[in-house]
């Protein structure tokens, strides 16, 4: 049977980028199906009735949701260009940091972007508390996965394209040269990779999108001043 | 392998700690169960899991592995000569991982929310959410089990472990709040599966009795009420 791989996504979803990057590294042809999240297609709702979110991978008609679950499926289905470590302990470690990234790092960085005043000050402390682990994990390594880009780099890909957007919009620096030399080097190396470059969210579009998003988060007190 | 090669930091009431214990039982791996004292964290725990400072932590040949579902998958990948915990087909594996994540991200916080809910209306709303989650899991059970005894088929698998470990606290929640959540009428598949799961050889010794857990729950509630108010 001819292989059919579809990715339901938006142009900006960081979780969807993980999936398409993984497919690209493995040379798996796929079709992008772009969704408008304000008007989700009946097909998306059919394929992901539980969460109703992107990304959804549909392989020969069989749907899968949740990007980290999808990455494991991609690894197990297309065995060329392994993205996960072979050693079970290293694999467990990579899975641990990927969950930490989604459960702690991403929300804390987003918190810095969204919050204001004293809440932001606290959010910055929390974000640094999380980001320092990323810096430590890069010690002695070019990428989180070692010499080459792998699963954990894809999981942290949002750091390479979203953080600087948040920083620019809010006029602050979170990932600075003093505290995060390794992370900054990683961001550059990640962005420079030819396969990663094949799918990259346009920066100007990201700025417009997140500026608009910020507008919808203005707290009541600030709006009433 | 010497027993001291494998240590598990944990506590008997924790559903998350139960997961690696069940997995180690399935693999017939002997281990030292190092129980944390309720209300304090040992030096070993703080050293082994500095990021979250939580149980369970598996320590295998002095290397720590954290996060219960990650530990279970590690156990499956290391002790390969014993029965598998995940199925062999990538799609089936993904479905089990998907629902295991659902149990942790959606089911567990919602179930815990029943006791925390203030007032009858709020409680009713959370109970309704739990009922909806159980209906989804009932459907998932039908699809995953394909007519067999467990989510994993003939034998307990990842999703059985992930969801089954919640049964103790589910029963305590029912008892404390005078509710029937796992209802033979509404979720017949799950109701029968729950009994089979708890009776399984790998589970029996580590699933606490509802009475004992209910007693502990009272102690836990009292401690939480007595704790200083947050800033």
Coordinates of C-alpha atoms in Angstrom, one line a residue:
Chain A
X1 CA 0.0 0.0 0.0
X2 CA 1.3 3.5 -0.8
X3 CA 2.4 5.3 2.3
X4 CA 0.1 8.2 3.2
X5 CA 1.2 10.6 5.9
X6 CA -0.7 13.8 6.8
X7 CA 0.0 16.3 9.5
X8 CA -2.8 18.5 10.8
X9 CA -1.3 21.6 12.1
X10 CA -1.2 25.4 12.1
X11 CA 1.7 27.5 10.6
X12 CA 2.9 28.4 14.1
X13 CA 2.2 25.5 16.4
X14 CA 5.6 24.6 18.1
X15 CA 4.2 21.1 18.8
X16 CA 3.5 20.6 15.1
X17 CA 7.0 21.7 14.1
X18 CA 8.4 18.8 16.2
X19 CA 6.5 16.3 14.1
X20 CA 7.4 17.8 10.7
X21 CA 11.0 18.1 11.6
X22 CA 11.1 14.4 12.7
X23 CA 9.5 13.4 9.4
X24 CA 12.0 15.5 7.5
X25 CA 15.0 14.1 9.3
X26 CA 13.8 10.6 8.3
X27 CA 13.0 11.6 4.8
X28 CA 9.4 10.7 5.1
X29 CA 7.1 12.5 2.6
X30 CA 4.1 14.0 4.2
X31 CA 1.2 16.4 3.5
X32 CA 0.6 19.5 5.6
X33 CA -3.1 20.2 6.4
X34 CA -3.4 23.6 7.9
X35 CA -6.1 24.3 10.4
X36 CA -7.8 27.5 11.5
X37 CA -8.2 26.9 15.2
X38 CA -11.1 29.3 15.5
X39 CA -13.0 27.1 13.1
X40 CA -11.7 23.5 13.4
X41 CA -12.4 21.2 10.5
X42 CA -14.7 18.3 11.0
X43 CA -11.8 16.0 10.0
X44 CA -9.6 17.3 12.9
X45 CA -12.4 16.9 15.3
X46 CA -13.0 13.3 14.0
X47 CA -9.3 12.5 14.3
X48 CA -8.7 14.1 17.7
X49 CA -12.1 14.1 19.5
X50 CA -10.4 14.0 23.0
X51 CA -8.3 17.1 22.9
X52 CA -9.4 18.7 19.6
X53 CA -5.9 20.1 19.1
X54 CA -3.0 20.1 16.6
X55 CA -0.8 18.4 15.7
X56 CA -2.4 15.2 14.6
X57 CA -0.5 12.7 12.5
X58 CA -2.6 10.5 10.3
X59 CA -0.6 7.5 8.9
X60 CA -2.5 5.5 6.3
X61 CA -5.8 6.7 7.8
X62 CA -4.8 6.0 11.5
X63 CA -4.7 9.2 13.6
X64 CA -2.4 10.0 16.5
X65 CA -2.4 13.0 18.8
X66 CA 0.1 14.5 21.4
X67 CA 3.4 15.5 19.8
X68 CA 5.7 13.6 22.2
X69 CA 3.6 10.4 21.6
X70 CA 3.8 11.1 17.8
X71 CA 7.6 11.5 17.9
X72 CA 8.0 8.1 19.6
X73 CA 5.7 6.6 16.9
X74 CA 7.7 8.2 14.1
X75 CA 10.9 6.8 15.6
X76 CA 9.5 3.3 15.9
X77 CA 7.8 3.3 12.4
X78 CA 10.6 4.7 10.3
X79 CA 13.9 3.4 11.6
X80 CA 16.3 5.4 9.4
X81 CA 18.1 8.3 11.0
X82 CA 17.4 7.4 14.6
X83 CA 16.4 10.4 16.7
X84 CA 16.2 8.7 20.1
X85 CA 19.3 7.5 22.1
X86 CA 19.8 3.7 21.9
X87 CA 20.7 3.3 25.5
X88 CA 17.6 2.9 27.8
X89 CA 19.0 5.2 30.5
X90 CA 19.8 7.9 28.0
X91 CA 16.4 7.5 26.5
X92 CA 14.7 7.8 29.9
X93 CA 16.7 10.9 30.5
X94 CA 15.7 12.5 27.2
X95 CA 12.0 11.7 27.9
X96 CA 12.4 13.3 31.3
X97 CA 13.8 16.5 29.9
X98 CA 11.2 16.6 27.2
X99 CA 8.3 16.4 29.7
X100 CA 10.1 19.0 31.9
X101 CA 10.2 21.3 28.9
X102 CA 6.5 21.0 28.2
X103 CA 5.3 20.9 31.8
X104 CA 7.6 23.6 33.3
X105 CA 9.9 25.5 30.9
X106 CA 7.4 26.4 28.3
X107 CA 4.7 27.6 30.7
X108 CA 7.2 29.6 32.7
X109 CA 8.6 31.3 29.6
X110 CA 5.1 32.1 28.4
X111 CA 4.4 33.4 31.8
X112 CA 7.2 35.9 31.5
X113 CA 5.8 37.1 28.2
X114 CA 2.2 37.4 29.4
X115 CA 2.5 38.7 32.9
X116 CA 3.1 42.3 34.1
X117 CA 4.6 44.1 37.0
X118 CA 5.4 42.0 40.1
X119 CA 3.9 38.8 38.6
X120 CA 6.4 39.2 35.8
X121 CA 9.3 39.6 38.2
X122 CA 8.3 36.3 39.8
X123 CA 7.8 34.6 36.5
X124 CA 11.3 35.6 35.4
X125 CA 12.8 34.0 38.5
X126 CA 10.8 30.8 37.8
X127 CA 11.8 30.8 34.1
X128 CA 15.5 31.2 35.0
X129 CA 15.2 28.4 37.5
X130 CA 14.0 26.1 34.7
X131 CA 16.3 27.4 31.9
X132 CA 19.4 26.8 33.9
X133 CA 18.8 23.1 33.6
X134 CA 18.9 23.4 29.8
X135 CA 22.2 25.2 30.0
X136 CA 23.6 22.5 32.2
X137 CA 22.3 19.7 29.9
X138 CA 24.3 21.2 27.0
X139 CA 27.6 21.0 28.9
X140 CA 30.1 19.2 26.6
X141 CA 27.6 18.8 23.8
X142 CA 26.7 20.6 20.6
X143 CA 23.1 19.5 20.7
X144 CA 20.9 18.1 23.6
X145 CA 21.2 14.8 21.7
X146 CA 24.9 15.0 21.3
X147 CA 26.8 15.6 18.0
X148 CA 23.6 15.6 15.9
X149 CA 20.1 16.9 16.3
X150 CA 17.7 14.4 18.0
X151 CA 14.4 14.0 19.8
X152 CA 15.2 16.4 22.7
X153 CA 16.4 19.1 20.3
X154 CA 13.2 18.9 18.4
X155 CA 11.2 19.0 21.7
X156 CA 13.1 22.2 22.7
X157 CA 12.8 23.7 19.2
X158 CA 10.4 26.3 20.4
X159 CA 13.2 27.9 22.4
X160 CA 15.0 28.6 19.2
X161 CA 12.2 30.5 17.5
X162 CA 9.8 31.8 20.1
X163 CA 11.9 33.1 23.0
X164 CA 13.6 35.9 20.9
X165 CA 10.1 36.9 19.6
X166 CA 8.8 37.3 23.2
X167 CA 12.0 39.1 24.1
X168 CA 11.6 41.6 21.2
X169 CA 7.9 42.3 21.8
X170 CA 8.4 42.9 25.6
X171 CA 11.8 44.6 25.3
X172 CA 13.5 42.2 27.7
X173 CA 16.3 39.6 27.6
X174 CA 15.7 36.2 29.1
X175 CA 18.4 34.1 27.5
X176 CA 21.4 36.4 27.9
X177 CA 25.1 35.8 27.0
X178 CA 26.3 35.8 30.5
X179 CA 24.0 33.1 31.9
X180 CA 23.3 31.1 28.8
X181 CA 26.3 30.9 26.4
X182 CA 25.7 27.2 25.6
X183 CA 22.0 27.7 25.0
X184 CA 22.6 30.6 22.7
X185 CA 25.1 28.6 20.7
X186 CA 22.6 25.7 20.5
X187 CA 19.9 28.1 19.2
X188 CA 22.3 29.2 16.4
X189 CA 23.4 25.7 15.5
X190 CA 19.8 24.5 15.6
X191 CA 18.5 27.3 13.3
X192 CA 21.4 26.8 10.9
X193 CA 20.6 23.1 10.3
X194 CA 19.5 22.7 6.7
X195 CA 16.7 20.2 7.6
X196 CA 15.4 22.4 10.4
X197 CA 15.4 25.3 7.9
X198 CA 13.0 23.4 5.6
X199 CA 10.2 24.2 8.1
X200 CA 10.6 27.4 10.1
X201 CA 7.9 29.8 11.3
X202 CA 8.4 33.3 9.7
X203 CA 9.7 35.6 12.4
X204 CA 7.6 38.7 11.3
X205 CA 4.4 36.6 11.3
X206 CA 5.3 35.3 14.8
X207 CA 5.8 38.9 16.0
X208 CA 2.4 39.9 14.6
X209 CA 0.7 36.9 16.1
X210 CA 2.1 37.2 19.6
X211 CA 1.6 41.0 19.7
X212 CA -2.1 40.4 19.0
X213 CA -2.2 37.6 21.6
X214 CA -0.7 39.9 24.2
X215 CA -3.4 42.5 23.4
X216 CA -6.0 40.0 24.5
X217 CA -4.3 39.3 27.8
X218 CA -4.2 42.9 29.2
X219 CA -5.2 42.6 32.8
X220 CA -8.4 44.4 34.0
X221 CA -6.6 46.9 36.2
X222 CA -4.3 48.0 33.4
X223 CA -7.2 48.3 31.0
X224 CA -9.1 50.5 33.4
X225 CA -6.3 52.9 34.1
Chain B
X1 CA 21.3 -9.3 39.6
X2 CA 21.9 -8.4 43.3
X3 CA 18.8 -7.0 45.0
X4 CA 20.7 -3.8 46.0
X5 CA 21.3 -3.0 42.3
X6 CA 17.7 -1.9 42.0
X7 CA 16.2 0.5 44.5
X8 CA 12.9 2.3 44.4
X9 CA 12.3 5.4 46.4
X10 CA 8.6 5.7 47.2
X11 CA 5.7 5.5 49.6
X12 CA 2.9 2.9 49.8
X13 CA 0.0 5.3 49.3
X14 CA 1.2 6.9 46.1
X15 CA -0.4 5.6 42.9
X16 CA 2.6 6.9 41.0
X17 CA 5.0 4.8 43.1
X18 CA 2.7 1.8 42.6
X19 CA 3.4 1.9 38.8
X20 CA 7.1 0.9 38.8
X21 CA 6.4 -1.6 41.6
X22 CA 3.9 -3.4 39.4
X23 CA 6.3 -3.2 36.4
X24 CA 9.2 -4.7 38.5
X25 CA 6.8 -7.4 39.7
X26 CA 5.8 -8.3 36.1
X27 CA 9.5 -8.6 35.3
X28 CA 10.2 -10.5 38.5
X29 CA 13.0 -8.1 39.4
X30 CA 13.9 -7.9 43.1
X31 CA 14.4 -4.4 44.5
X32 CA 14.9 -2.5 47.7
X33 CA 11.9 -0.5 48.5
X34 CA 13.1 2.6 50.3
X35 CA 10.1 4.3 51.9
X36 CA 10.1 8.0 52.4
X37 CA 8.8 9.3 55.7
X38 CA 5.6 11.1 55.3
X39 CA 6.1 14.8 55.6
X40 CA 9.9 14.9 54.9
X41 CA 12.2 14.2 52.0
X42 CA 15.3 12.0 52.4
X43 CA 18.8 13.2 51.3
X44 CA 18.8 10.4 48.8
X45 CA 15.5 11.6 47.2
X46 CA 16.8 15.2 47.0
X47 CA 20.0 14.0 45.4
X48 CA 18.3 11.6 43.0
X49 CA 15.6 13.9 41.9
X50 CA 16.8 17.4 42.4
X51 CA 14.5 18.8 39.7
X52 CA 11.2 17.7 41.1
X53 CA 12.1 16.3 44.5
X54 CA 9.3 13.7 44.1
X55 CA 8.7 10.0 44.3
X56 CA 9.0 7.5 42.7
X57 CA 12.6 7.4 41.7
X58 CA 14.1 4.2 40.4
X59 CA 17.8 3.9 41.1
X60 CA 19.4 1.2 38.9
X61 CA 23.1 0.6 39.3
X62 CA 23.4 4.0 41.0
X63 CA 21.6 5.8 38.2
X64 CA 18.4 7.6 39.0
X65 CA 15.3 7.5 36.7
X66 CA 12.4 9.8 37.5
X67 CA 8.7 10.2 36.5
X68 CA 6.6 7.1 36.9
X69 CA 5.6 6.4 33.3
X70 CA 9.2 7.0 32.1
X71 CA 10.4 4.6 34.8
X72 CA 7.9 1.9 33.7
X73 CA 9.1 2.2 30.0
X74 CA 12.7 2.1 31.2
X75 CA 11.9 -1.1 33.1
X76 CA 10.3 -2.6 30.0
X77 CA 13.3 -1.7 27.8
X78 CA 16.0 -3.0 30.2
X79 CA 14.5 -6.4 31.3
X80 CA 13.6 -7.6 27.8
X81 CA 13.6 -11.4 28.5
X82 CA 10.5 -11.0 30.8
X83 CA 6.9 -10.4 29.6
X84 CA 6.6 -7.1 27.7
X85 CA 4.7 -4.2 29.2
X86 CA 4.2 -2.3 26.0
X87 CA 2.8 -4.0 22.9
X88 CA 5.0 -4.6 19.9
X89 CA 3.0 -2.7 17.3
X90 CA 4.0 1.0 17.1
X91 CA 0.4 2.2 16.7
X92 CA -0.8 0.2 19.6
X93 CA 2.2 1.5 21.7
X94 CA 1.2 5.1 20.7
X95 CA -2.4 4.6 21.7
X96 CA -1.3 3.2 25.1
X97 CA 1.1 6.2 25.6
X98 CA -1.7 8.6 24.6
X99 CA -4.2 7.3 27.1
X100 CA -1.5 7.0 29.9
X101 CA -0.8 10.7 29.4
X102 CA -4.5 11.4 29.5
X103 CA -4.7 9.6 32.8
X104 CA -2.0 11.9 34.2
X105 CA -2.9 15.1 32.6
X106 CA -6.7 15.0 32.7
X107 CA -8.1 12.1 34.7
X108 CA -6.0 12.3 37.9
X109 CA -6.3 16.1 38.4
X110 CA -10.1 15.9 37.8
X111 CA -10.5 13.0 40.2
X112 CA -8.5 14.8 42.9
X113 CA -10.7 17.9 42.3
X114 CA -13.8 16.1 43.7
X115 CA -12.5 16.3 47.3
X116 CA -11.2 19.8 46.8
X117 CA -14.5 21.2 45.3
X118 CA -16.2 23.8 47.5
X119 CA -20.0 23.4 47.7
X120 CA -22.5 21.0 46.2
X121 CA -22.7 22.7 42.8
X122 CA -19.0 22.7 42.3
X123 CA -18.7 19.1 43.4
X124 CA -21.5 18.0 41.1
X125 CA -19.7 19.7 38.1
X126 CA -16.4 17.9 38.9
X127 CA -18.1 14.6 39.3
X128 CA -19.7 15.1 35.9
X129 CA -16.2 15.7 34.4
X130 CA -14.9 12.5 36.0
X131 CA -17.9 10.6 34.6
X132 CA -17.1 11.9 31.1
X133 CA -13.5 10.9 31.5
X134 CA -14.5 7.4 32.6
X135 CA -16.8 7.1 29.6
X136 CA -13.9 7.9 27.3
X137 CA -11.7 5.4 29.1
X138 CA -14.5 2.8 28.8
X139 CA -14.4 3.4 25.0
X140 CA -10.6 3.2 25.0
X141 CA -10.8 -0.1 26.9
X142 CA -13.1 -1.6 24.3
X143 CA -10.7 -0.6 21.5
X144 CA -7.4 -1.5 23.3
X145 CA -8.5 -4.8 24.9
X146 CA -10.1 -6.1 21.7
X147 CA -12.3 -8.4 23.8
X148 CA -9.5 -9.5 26.1
X149 CA -9.0 -9.0 29.9
X150 CA -6.8 -6.0 30.0
X151 CA -6.0 -2.8 28.0
X152 CA -2.8 -4.7 27.2
X153 CA -4.6 -7.8 26.0
X154 CA -4.1 -11.1 27.8
X155 CA -1.7 -9.5 30.3
X156 CA -1.3 -6.2 32.1
X157 CA 0.3 -3.5 30.0
X158 CA 1.4 0.2 30.3
X159 CA -2.1 1.6 30.2
X160 CA -3.4 -1.0 32.7
X161 CA -0.6 0.1 35.1
X162 CA -1.2 3.8 34.4
X163 CA -4.9 3.8 35.0
X164 CA -5.1 0.8 37.4
X165 CA -2.8 2.5 39.9
X166 CA -5.5 5.2 40.3
X167 CA -8.1 2.7 41.5
X168 CA -7.2 2.8 45.2
X169 CA -7.7 6.6 45.3
X170 CA -10.7 6.3 43.1
X171 CA -12.4 4.0 45.6
X172 CA -11.4 6.3 48.5
X173 CA -12.9 9.2 46.7
X174 CA -16.1 7.2 46.2
X175 CA -16.2 6.3 49.9
X176 CA -15.4 9.7 51.3
X177 CA -17.9 11.5 49.1
X178 CA -20.6 8.9 49.0
X179 CA -20.3 8.5 45.2
X180 CA -20.3 5.6 42.7
X181 CA -17.8 6.6 40.0
X182 CA -16.8 3.3 38.5
X183 CA -20.4 2.1 37.8
X184 CA -21.1 -1.4 36.5
X185 CA -24.1 0.1 34.7
X186 CA -22.3 3.0 33.0
X187 CA -18.8 1.5 32.5
X188 CA -19.3 -2.3 32.6
X189 CA -16.0 -3.0 30.8
X190 CA -13.9 -0.9 33.3
X191 CA -15.8 -2.2 36.3
X192 CA -14.9 -5.8 35.5
X193 CA -11.4 -4.8 34.4
X194 CA -10.8 -3.1 37.8
X195 CA -11.5 -6.3 39.7
X196 CA -9.3 -8.3 37.4
X197 CA -6.5 -5.7 37.7
X198 CA -6.5 -5.6 41.5
X199 CA -6.5 -9.4 41.7
X200 CA -3.5 -9.8 39.4
X201 CA -0.4 -11.3 40.9
X202 CA 1.7 -8.3 40.0
X203 CA -0.7 -5.9 41.6
X204 CA -2.1 -7.6 44.6
X205 CA 0.8 -7.0 47.0
X206 CA 1.2 -3.3 46.1
X207 CA -2.4 -2.1 45.9
X208 CA -3.3 -0.8 49.3
X209 CA -6.6 -1.8 50.9
X210 CA -9.2 0.9 50.5
X211 CA -9.7 1.1 54.3
X212 CA -6.0 1.7 55.0
X213 CA -5.8 4.3 52.2
X214 CA -9.0 6.1 53.5
X215 CA -7.4 6.3 56.9
X216 CA -4.2 7.8 55.4
X217 CA -6.4 10.2 53.3
X218 CA -7.8 11.6 56.6
X219 CA -4.3 12.2 57.9
X220 CA -3.3 13.8 54.6
X221 CA -6.4 16.1 54.6
X222 CA -5.8 17.1 58.2
X223 CA -2.1 18.0 57.5
X224 CA -3.2 20.0 54.4
X225 CA -5.8 21.9 56.5
X226 CA -3.3 22.5 59.3
X227 CA -0.6 23.7 56.9
X228 CA 0.2 27.5 57.0
X229 CA -1.9 29.4 54.4
X230 CA 0.0 30.2 51.1
X231 CA 1.4 33.7 50.6

